[in-house]
CSV table of C-alpha atoms in Angstrom, one decimal:
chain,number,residue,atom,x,y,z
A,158,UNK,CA,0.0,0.0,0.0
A,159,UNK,CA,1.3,3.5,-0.7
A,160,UNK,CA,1.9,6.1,1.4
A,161,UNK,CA,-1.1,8.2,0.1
A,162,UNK,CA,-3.6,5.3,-0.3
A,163,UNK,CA,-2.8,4.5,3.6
A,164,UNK,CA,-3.5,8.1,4.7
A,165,UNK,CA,-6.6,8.2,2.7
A,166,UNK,CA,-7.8,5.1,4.7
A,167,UNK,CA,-7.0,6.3,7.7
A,168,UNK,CA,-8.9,9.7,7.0
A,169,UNK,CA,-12.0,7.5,6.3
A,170,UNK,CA,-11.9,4.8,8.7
A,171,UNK,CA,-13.3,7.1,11.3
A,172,UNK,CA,-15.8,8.3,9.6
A,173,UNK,CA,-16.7,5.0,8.3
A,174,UNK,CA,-16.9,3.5,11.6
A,175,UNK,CA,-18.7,6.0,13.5
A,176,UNK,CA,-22.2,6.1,14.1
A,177,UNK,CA,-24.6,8.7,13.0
A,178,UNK,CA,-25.8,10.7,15.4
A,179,UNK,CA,-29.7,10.1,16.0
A,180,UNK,CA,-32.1,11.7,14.6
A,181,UNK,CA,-35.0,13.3,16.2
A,182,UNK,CA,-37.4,11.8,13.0
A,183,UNK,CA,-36.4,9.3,10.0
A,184,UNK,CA,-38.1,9.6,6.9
A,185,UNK,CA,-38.2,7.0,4.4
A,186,UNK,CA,-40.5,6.3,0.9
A,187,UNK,CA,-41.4,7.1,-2.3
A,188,UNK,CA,-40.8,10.6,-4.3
A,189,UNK,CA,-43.1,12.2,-1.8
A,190,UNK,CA,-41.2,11.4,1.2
A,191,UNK,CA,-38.3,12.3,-1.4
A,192,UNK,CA,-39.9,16.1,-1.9
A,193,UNK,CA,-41.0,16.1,1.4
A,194,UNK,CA,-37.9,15.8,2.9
A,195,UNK,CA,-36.0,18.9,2.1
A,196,UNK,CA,-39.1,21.0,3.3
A,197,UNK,CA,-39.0,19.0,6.9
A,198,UNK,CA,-35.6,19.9,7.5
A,199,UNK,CA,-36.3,23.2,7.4
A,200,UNK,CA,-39.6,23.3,9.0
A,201,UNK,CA,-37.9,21.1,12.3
A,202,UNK,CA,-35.2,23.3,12.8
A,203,UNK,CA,-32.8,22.3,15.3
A,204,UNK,CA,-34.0,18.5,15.1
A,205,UNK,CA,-32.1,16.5,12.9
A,206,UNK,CA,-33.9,14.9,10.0
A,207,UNK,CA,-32.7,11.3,8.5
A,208,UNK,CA,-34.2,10.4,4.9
A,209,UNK,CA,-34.1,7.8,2.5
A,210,UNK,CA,-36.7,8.5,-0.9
A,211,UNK,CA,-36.7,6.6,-3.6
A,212,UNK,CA,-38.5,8.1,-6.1
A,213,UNK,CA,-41.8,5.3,-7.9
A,214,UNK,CA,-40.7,3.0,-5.1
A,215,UNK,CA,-43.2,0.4,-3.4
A,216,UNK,CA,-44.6,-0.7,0.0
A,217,UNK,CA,-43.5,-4.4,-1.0
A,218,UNK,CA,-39.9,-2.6,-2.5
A,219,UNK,CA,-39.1,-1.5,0.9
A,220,UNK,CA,-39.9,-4.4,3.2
A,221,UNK,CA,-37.9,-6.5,0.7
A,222,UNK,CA,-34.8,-4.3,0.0
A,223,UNK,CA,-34.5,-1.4,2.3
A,224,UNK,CA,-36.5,-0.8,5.1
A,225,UNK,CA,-34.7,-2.5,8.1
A,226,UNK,CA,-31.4,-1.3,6.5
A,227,UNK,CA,-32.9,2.7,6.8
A,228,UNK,CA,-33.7,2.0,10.3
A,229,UNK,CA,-30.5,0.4,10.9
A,230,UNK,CA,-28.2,3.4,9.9
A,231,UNK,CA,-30.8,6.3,11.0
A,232,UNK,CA,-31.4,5.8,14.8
A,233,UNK,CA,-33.6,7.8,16.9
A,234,UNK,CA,-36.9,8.7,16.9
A,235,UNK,CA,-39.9,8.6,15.1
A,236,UNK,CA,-39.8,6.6,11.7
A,237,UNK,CA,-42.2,8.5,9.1
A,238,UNK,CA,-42.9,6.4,5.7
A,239,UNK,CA,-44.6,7.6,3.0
A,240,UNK,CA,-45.6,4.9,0.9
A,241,UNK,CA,-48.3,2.9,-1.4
A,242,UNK,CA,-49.1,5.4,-4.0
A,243,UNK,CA,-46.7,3.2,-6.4
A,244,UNK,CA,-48.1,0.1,-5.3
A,245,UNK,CA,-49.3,-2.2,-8.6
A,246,UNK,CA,-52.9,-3.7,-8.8
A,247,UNK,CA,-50.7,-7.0,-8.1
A,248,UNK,CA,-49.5,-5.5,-5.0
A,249,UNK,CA,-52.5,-4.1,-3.7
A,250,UNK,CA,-54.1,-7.3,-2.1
A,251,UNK,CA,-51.3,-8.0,0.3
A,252,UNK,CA,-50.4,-4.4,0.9
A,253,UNK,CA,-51.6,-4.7,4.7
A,254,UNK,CA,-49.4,-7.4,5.6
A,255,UNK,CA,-46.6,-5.2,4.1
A,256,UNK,CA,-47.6,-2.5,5.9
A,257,UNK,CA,-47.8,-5.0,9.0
A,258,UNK,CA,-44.2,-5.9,8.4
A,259,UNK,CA,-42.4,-2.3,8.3
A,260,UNK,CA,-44.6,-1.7,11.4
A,261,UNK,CA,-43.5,-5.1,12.9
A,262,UNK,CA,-39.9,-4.3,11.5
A,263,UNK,CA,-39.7,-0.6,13.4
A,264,UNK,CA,-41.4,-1.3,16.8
A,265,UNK,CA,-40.5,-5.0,17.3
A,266,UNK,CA,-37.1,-4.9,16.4
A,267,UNK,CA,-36.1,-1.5,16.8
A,268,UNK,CA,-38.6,0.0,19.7
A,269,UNK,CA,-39.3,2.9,17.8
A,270,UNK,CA,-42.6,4.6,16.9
A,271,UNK,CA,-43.9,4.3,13.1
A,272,UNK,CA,-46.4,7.0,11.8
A,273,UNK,CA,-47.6,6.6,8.2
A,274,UNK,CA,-48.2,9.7,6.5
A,275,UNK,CA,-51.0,9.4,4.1
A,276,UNK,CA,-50.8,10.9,0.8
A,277,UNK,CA,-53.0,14.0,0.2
A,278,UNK,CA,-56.1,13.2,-2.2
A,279,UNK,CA,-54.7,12.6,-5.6
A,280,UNK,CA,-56.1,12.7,-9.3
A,281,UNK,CA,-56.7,8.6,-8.3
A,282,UNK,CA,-58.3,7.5,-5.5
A,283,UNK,CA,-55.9,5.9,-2.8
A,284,UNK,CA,-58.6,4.2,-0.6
A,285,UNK,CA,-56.7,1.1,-1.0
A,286,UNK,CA,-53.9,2.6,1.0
A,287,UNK,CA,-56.0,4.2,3.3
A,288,UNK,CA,-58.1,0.7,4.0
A,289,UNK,CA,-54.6,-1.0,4.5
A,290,UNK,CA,-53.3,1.5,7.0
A,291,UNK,CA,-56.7,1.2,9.0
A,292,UNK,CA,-56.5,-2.1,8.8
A,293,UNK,CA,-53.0,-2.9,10.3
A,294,UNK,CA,-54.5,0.1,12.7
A,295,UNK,CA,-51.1,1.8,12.5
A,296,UNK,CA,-50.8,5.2,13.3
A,297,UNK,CA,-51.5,7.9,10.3
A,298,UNK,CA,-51.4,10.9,9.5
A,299,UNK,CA,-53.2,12.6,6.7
A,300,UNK,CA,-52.2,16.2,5.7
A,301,UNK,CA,-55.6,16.5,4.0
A,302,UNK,CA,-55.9,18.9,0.3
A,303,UNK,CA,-52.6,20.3,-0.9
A,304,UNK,CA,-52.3,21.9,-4.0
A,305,UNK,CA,-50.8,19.8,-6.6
A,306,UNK,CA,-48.3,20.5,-9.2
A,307,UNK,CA,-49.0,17.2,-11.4
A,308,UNK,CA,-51.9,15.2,-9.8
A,309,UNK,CA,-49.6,13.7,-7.7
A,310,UNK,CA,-47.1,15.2,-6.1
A,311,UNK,CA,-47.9,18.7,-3.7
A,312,UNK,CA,-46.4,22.2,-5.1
A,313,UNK,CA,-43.5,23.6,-3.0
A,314,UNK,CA,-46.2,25.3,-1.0
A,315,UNK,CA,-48.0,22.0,-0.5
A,316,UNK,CA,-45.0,20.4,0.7
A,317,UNK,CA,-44.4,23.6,2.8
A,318,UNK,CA,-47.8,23.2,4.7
A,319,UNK,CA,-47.3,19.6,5.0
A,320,UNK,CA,-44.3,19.5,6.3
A,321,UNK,CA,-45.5,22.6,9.0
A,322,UNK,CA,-48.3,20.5,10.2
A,323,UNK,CA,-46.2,17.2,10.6
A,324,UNK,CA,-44.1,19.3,12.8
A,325,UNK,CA,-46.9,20.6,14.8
A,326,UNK,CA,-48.4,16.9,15.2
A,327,UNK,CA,-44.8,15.5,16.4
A,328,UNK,CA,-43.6,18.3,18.1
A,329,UNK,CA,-46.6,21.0,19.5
């Protein structure tokens, strides 16, 4: 090993081997929790935010690939997951019992508190979701109309007001 390739490892090492610090919330998900994310920083202030969006992601995507491993690296507090607008037809029928799972996964495993954020009424109707939380009887919460740039996904506004009231709701 070369001198420059060894002081390069030992410059990372450290960092690599450290945990991060916790975070007060951890949000994971699709391209909302994506777009949301940036706006919940700011609106939480001193609390540190953890996220990991993956933009036309799925329920059944994250409790096979990447949920635990989110909750692994990002301790702390609450987890928030915003998820099942992307979920296929195909997916739709089990989507509870993946819903049960990331709950399972974050409060069994890891003691911490799971709230699912609900999407904001879309051009499509996501009763399916809604039905699934309610059914696994997790805890919710629903940021009711925001203005839409697409159909889908809330204006910077929208995600402005969203992210406002999640703070309120989690924090006072």
């Amino acid at each position: 090993m070369n001198r420059r390739a060894a002081l390069s490892a030992l410059l990372v090492a450290p960092a690599a081997l450290a945990s991060p610090a916790p975070a007060a919330a951890l949000l994971v998900g699709d391209s909302l929790a994506f777009q949301l994310a940036p706006r919940l920083r700011k609106a939480m202030g001193e609390r540190r935010l953890a996220a990991d969006g993956r933009g036309g992601s799925s329920t059944r995507q994250w409790r096979d690939k990447w949920f635990r491993r989110a909750v692994e690296r990002y301790p702390g507090g609450v987890v928030l997951v915003s998820l099942g607008v992307n979920c296929t037809r195909s997916e739709r029928p089990r989507l509870a019992e993946d819903i049960g799972a990331l709950v399972d996964v974050c409060e069994d495993v890891f003691q911490r508190q799971l709230l699912w954020l609900l999407p904001p009424p879309l051009k499509f109707s996501t009763k399916y979701l809604r039905d699934a939380v309610a059914e696994v009887g997790c805890s919710s919460f629903d940021p009711g109309v925001l203005p839409l740039g697409d159909g889908v996904h809330p204006t910077h506004a929208g995600y402005e007001k969203w992210a406002t009231m999640l703070v309120k709701k989690l924090y006072g």
